[in-house]
mmCIF file of C-alpha atoms in Angstrom:
data_model
loop_
_atom_site.group_PDB
_atom_site.id
_atom_site.type_symbol
_atom_site.label_atom_id
_atom_site.label_comp_id
_atom_site.label_asym_id
_atom_site.label_seq_id
_atom_site.Cartn_x
_atom_site.Cartn_y
_atom_site.Cartn_z
ATOM 1 C CA GLN A 8 147.738 128.313 128.910
ATOM 2 C CA VAL A 9 150.419 130.008 131.170
ATOM 3 C CA GLN A 10 151.993 133.483 130.514
ATOM 4 C CA LEU A 11 155.470 134.367 131.705
ATOM 5 C CA VAL A 12 156.494 137.866 131.670
ATOM 6 C CA GLU A 13 160.215 138.621 132.863
ATOM 7 C CA SER A 14 161.765 141.832 134.215
ATOM 8 C CA GLY A 15 164.998 142.938 135.852
ATOM 9 C CA GLY A 16 167.413 142.715 132.908
ATOM 10 C CA GLY A 17 169.994 145.610 132.170
ATOM 11 C CA LEU A 18 173.582 146.710 131.765
ATOM 12 C CA VAL A 19 176.000 146.005 134.684
ATOM 13 C CA GLN A 20 179.683 146.141 135.201
ATOM 14 C CA ALA A 21 181.806 142.655 135.698
ATOM 15 C CA GLY A 22 181.485 141.716 139.257
ATOM 16 C CA GLY A 23 178.194 143.238 139.764
ATOM 17 C CA SER A 24 174.829 141.662 140.426
ATOM 18 C CA LEU A 25 171.382 141.703 138.940
ATOM 19 C CA ARG A 26 168.110 139.870 139.971
ATOM 20 C CA LEU A 27 165.586 138.822 137.366
ATOM 21 C CA SER A 28 161.821 138.126 138.132
ATOM 22 C CA CYS A 29 159.245 136.172 136.104
ATOM 23 C CA VAL A 30 155.677 136.195 136.932
ATOM 24 C CA ALA A 31 153.336 133.420 135.748
ATOM 25 C CA SER A 32 149.803 133.826 135.028
ATOM 26 C CA GLY A 33 146.994 131.661 133.721
ATOM 27 C CA ASN A 34 146.898 127.878 134.431
ATOM 28 C CA VAL A 35 149.825 128.008 136.933
ATOM 29 C CA GLY A 36 148.288 124.910 138.447
ATOM 30 C CA THR A 37 149.778 122.754 135.696
ATOM 31 C CA ILE A 38 153.415 124.011 136.503
ATOM 32 C CA THR A 39 155.985 121.372 137.638
ATOM 33 C CA SER A 40 159.229 123.474 137.527
ATOM 34 C CA MET A 41 160.249 126.876 136.665
ATOM 35 C CA GLY A 42 163.618 128.458 135.741
ATOM 36 C CA TRP A 43 165.857 130.135 133.543
ATOM 37 C CA TYR A 44 167.551 129.900 130.262
ATOM 38 C CA ARG A 45 169.727 132.333 128.203
ATOM 39 C CA GLN A 46 170.817 132.934 124.682
ATOM 40 C CA ALA A 47 174.214 134.610 123.833
ATOM 41 C CA PRO A 48 174.630 136.409 120.407
ATOM 42 C CA GLY A 49 175.404 133.640 117.924
ATOM 43 C CA LYS A 50 174.948 130.743 120.213
ATOM 44 C CA GLN A 51 172.102 128.224 121.092
ATOM 45 C CA ARG A 52 169.935 128.863 123.968
ATOM 46 C CA GLU A 53 171.324 127.150 127.161
ATOM 47 C CA TYR A 54 169.962 126.016 130.349
ATOM 48 C CA VAL A 55 170.977 128.176 133.427
ATOM 49 C CA GLY A 56 168.964 126.992 136.599
ATOM 50 C CA ILE A 57 165.716 125.632 137.518
ATOM 51 C CA MET A 58 163.580 124.973 140.595
ATOM 52 C CA THR A 59 161.163 122.154 140.673
ATOM 53 C CA ASN A 60 157.835 122.365 142.791
ATOM 54 C CA GLY A 61 159.278 120.491 145.436
ATOM 55 C CA GLY A 62 162.131 122.934 145.963
ATOM 56 C CA THR A 63 164.972 121.254 144.247
ATOM 57 C CA THR A 64 167.291 123.514 142.376
ATOM 58 C CA TYR A 65 169.811 122.456 139.305
ATOM 59 C CA TYR A 66 172.245 124.807 137.861
ATOM 60 C CA LYS A 67 174.516 125.076 134.897
ATOM 61 C CA ASP A 68 178.131 124.152 136.025
ATOM 62 C CA SER A 69 179.617 127.741 135.235
ATOM 63 C CA VAL A 70 176.784 129.582 137.354
ATOM 64 C CA GLU A 71 176.837 127.480 140.366
ATOM 65 C CA GLY A 72 177.719 129.333 143.509
ATOM 66 C CA ARG A 73 177.053 132.645 141.605
ATOM 67 C CA PHE A 74 173.598 132.412 140.645
ATOM 68 C CA THR A 75 170.393 131.367 142.747
ATOM 69 C CA VAL A 76 167.048 130.447 141.633
ATOM 70 C CA SER A 77 164.268 130.771 144.022
ATOM 71 C CA ARG A 78 160.421 130.807 143.843
ATOM 72 C CA ASP A 79 157.481 132.643 145.536
ATOM 73 C CA ASN A 80 154.753 130.520 144.914
ATOM 74 C CA THR A 81 152.205 132.831 146.655
ATOM 75 C CA LYS A 82 153.048 135.219 143.779
ATOM 76 C CA ASN A 83 153.762 132.731 141.098
ATOM 77 C CA THR A 84 157.004 134.310 140.698
ATOM 78 C CA VAL A 85 160.496 132.727 140.006
ATOM 79 C CA TYR A 86 163.754 134.877 140.458
ATOM 80 C CA LEU A 87 167.109 134.576 139.269
ATOM 81 C CA GLU A 88 169.712 136.199 141.595
ATOM 82 C CA MET A 89 173.094 136.835 139.833
ATOM 83 C CA ASN A 90 176.227 137.603 141.489
ATOM 84 C CA SER A 91 179.811 138.185 140.389
ATOM 85 C CA LEU A 92 178.716 138.606 136.787
ATOM 86 C CA LYS A 93 180.940 137.963 134.145
ATOM 87 C CA PRO A 94 180.804 139.353 130.443
ATOM 88 C CA GLU A 95 180.296 135.798 129.219
ATOM 89 C CA ASP A 96 177.058 135.879 131.300
ATOM 90 C CA THR A 97 175.771 138.331 128.608
ATOM 91 C CA GLY A 98 172.747 137.512 126.625
ATOM 92 C CA ILE A 99 168.819 137.257 126.505
ATOM 93 C CA TYR A 100 167.648 135.318 129.492
ATOM 94 C CA TYR A 101 164.283 133.469 129.327
ATOM 95 C CA CYS A 102 161.925 132.265 131.864
ATOM 96 C CA ASN A 103 160.747 128.695 131.465
ATOM 97 C CA ALA A 104 158.038 126.858 132.976
ATOM 98 C CA ASP A 105 157.388 123.196 132.541
ATOM 99 C CA TRP A 106 153.840 121.775 132.674
ATOM 100 C CA GLN A 107 152.308 118.526 133.158
ATOM 101 C CA VAL A 108 148.440 117.462 132.744
ATOM 102 C CA GLY A 109 148.167 113.762 132.932
ATOM 103 C CA LEU A 110 150.591 112.236 130.850
ATOM 104 C CA GLN A 111 150.926 115.155 128.479
ATOM 105 C CA THR A 112 154.004 117.532 129.327
ATOM 106 C CA GLY A 113 155.288 120.644 127.568
ATOM 107 C CA ASP A 114 156.633 124.112 128.513
ATOM 108 C CA TYR A 115 156.194 127.794 128.100
ATOM 109 C CA TRP A 116 158.579 130.610 127.556
ATOM 110 C CA GLY A 117 158.708 134.241 128.537
ATOM 111 C CA GLN A 118 159.612 136.997 125.915
ATOM 112 C CA GLY A 119 163.316 137.386 127.357
ATOM 113 C CA THR A 120 164.990 140.223 128.940
ATOM 114 C CA GLN A 121 168.629 141.390 127.983
ATOM 115 C CA VAL A 122 171.490 141.093 130.381
ATOM 116 C CA THR A 123 174.657 142.815 129.352
ATOM 117 C CA VAL A 124 177.844 142.571 131.465
ATOM 118 C CA SER A 125 180.576 144.991 130.578
ATOM 119 C CA PRO A 126 184.259 144.208 131.147
#
């Protein structure tokens, strides 16, 4: 089992910045990638960005160039640096960790942290 705990959400004006953090604990050696998803009110959860254990990053097109995913493996922590925030970035942001043990795979989720961007 892996536990994920997010922090860093809040209210910010459009154009502002926030940094989210997610600390993993438990069986972290099984993690293959960590990243972030978000869910806006009335919408499905969507992918934002991830970083693999090899350091490769992938981003949703609408956040590319504004958001940065990074990891500190010594602290088992993944970050989401969000700049030039827009009202449409509002939502609950969830930390995600994919795992693999042999041929078995799965994922873990944090409890979510609210990000609200005012016009």
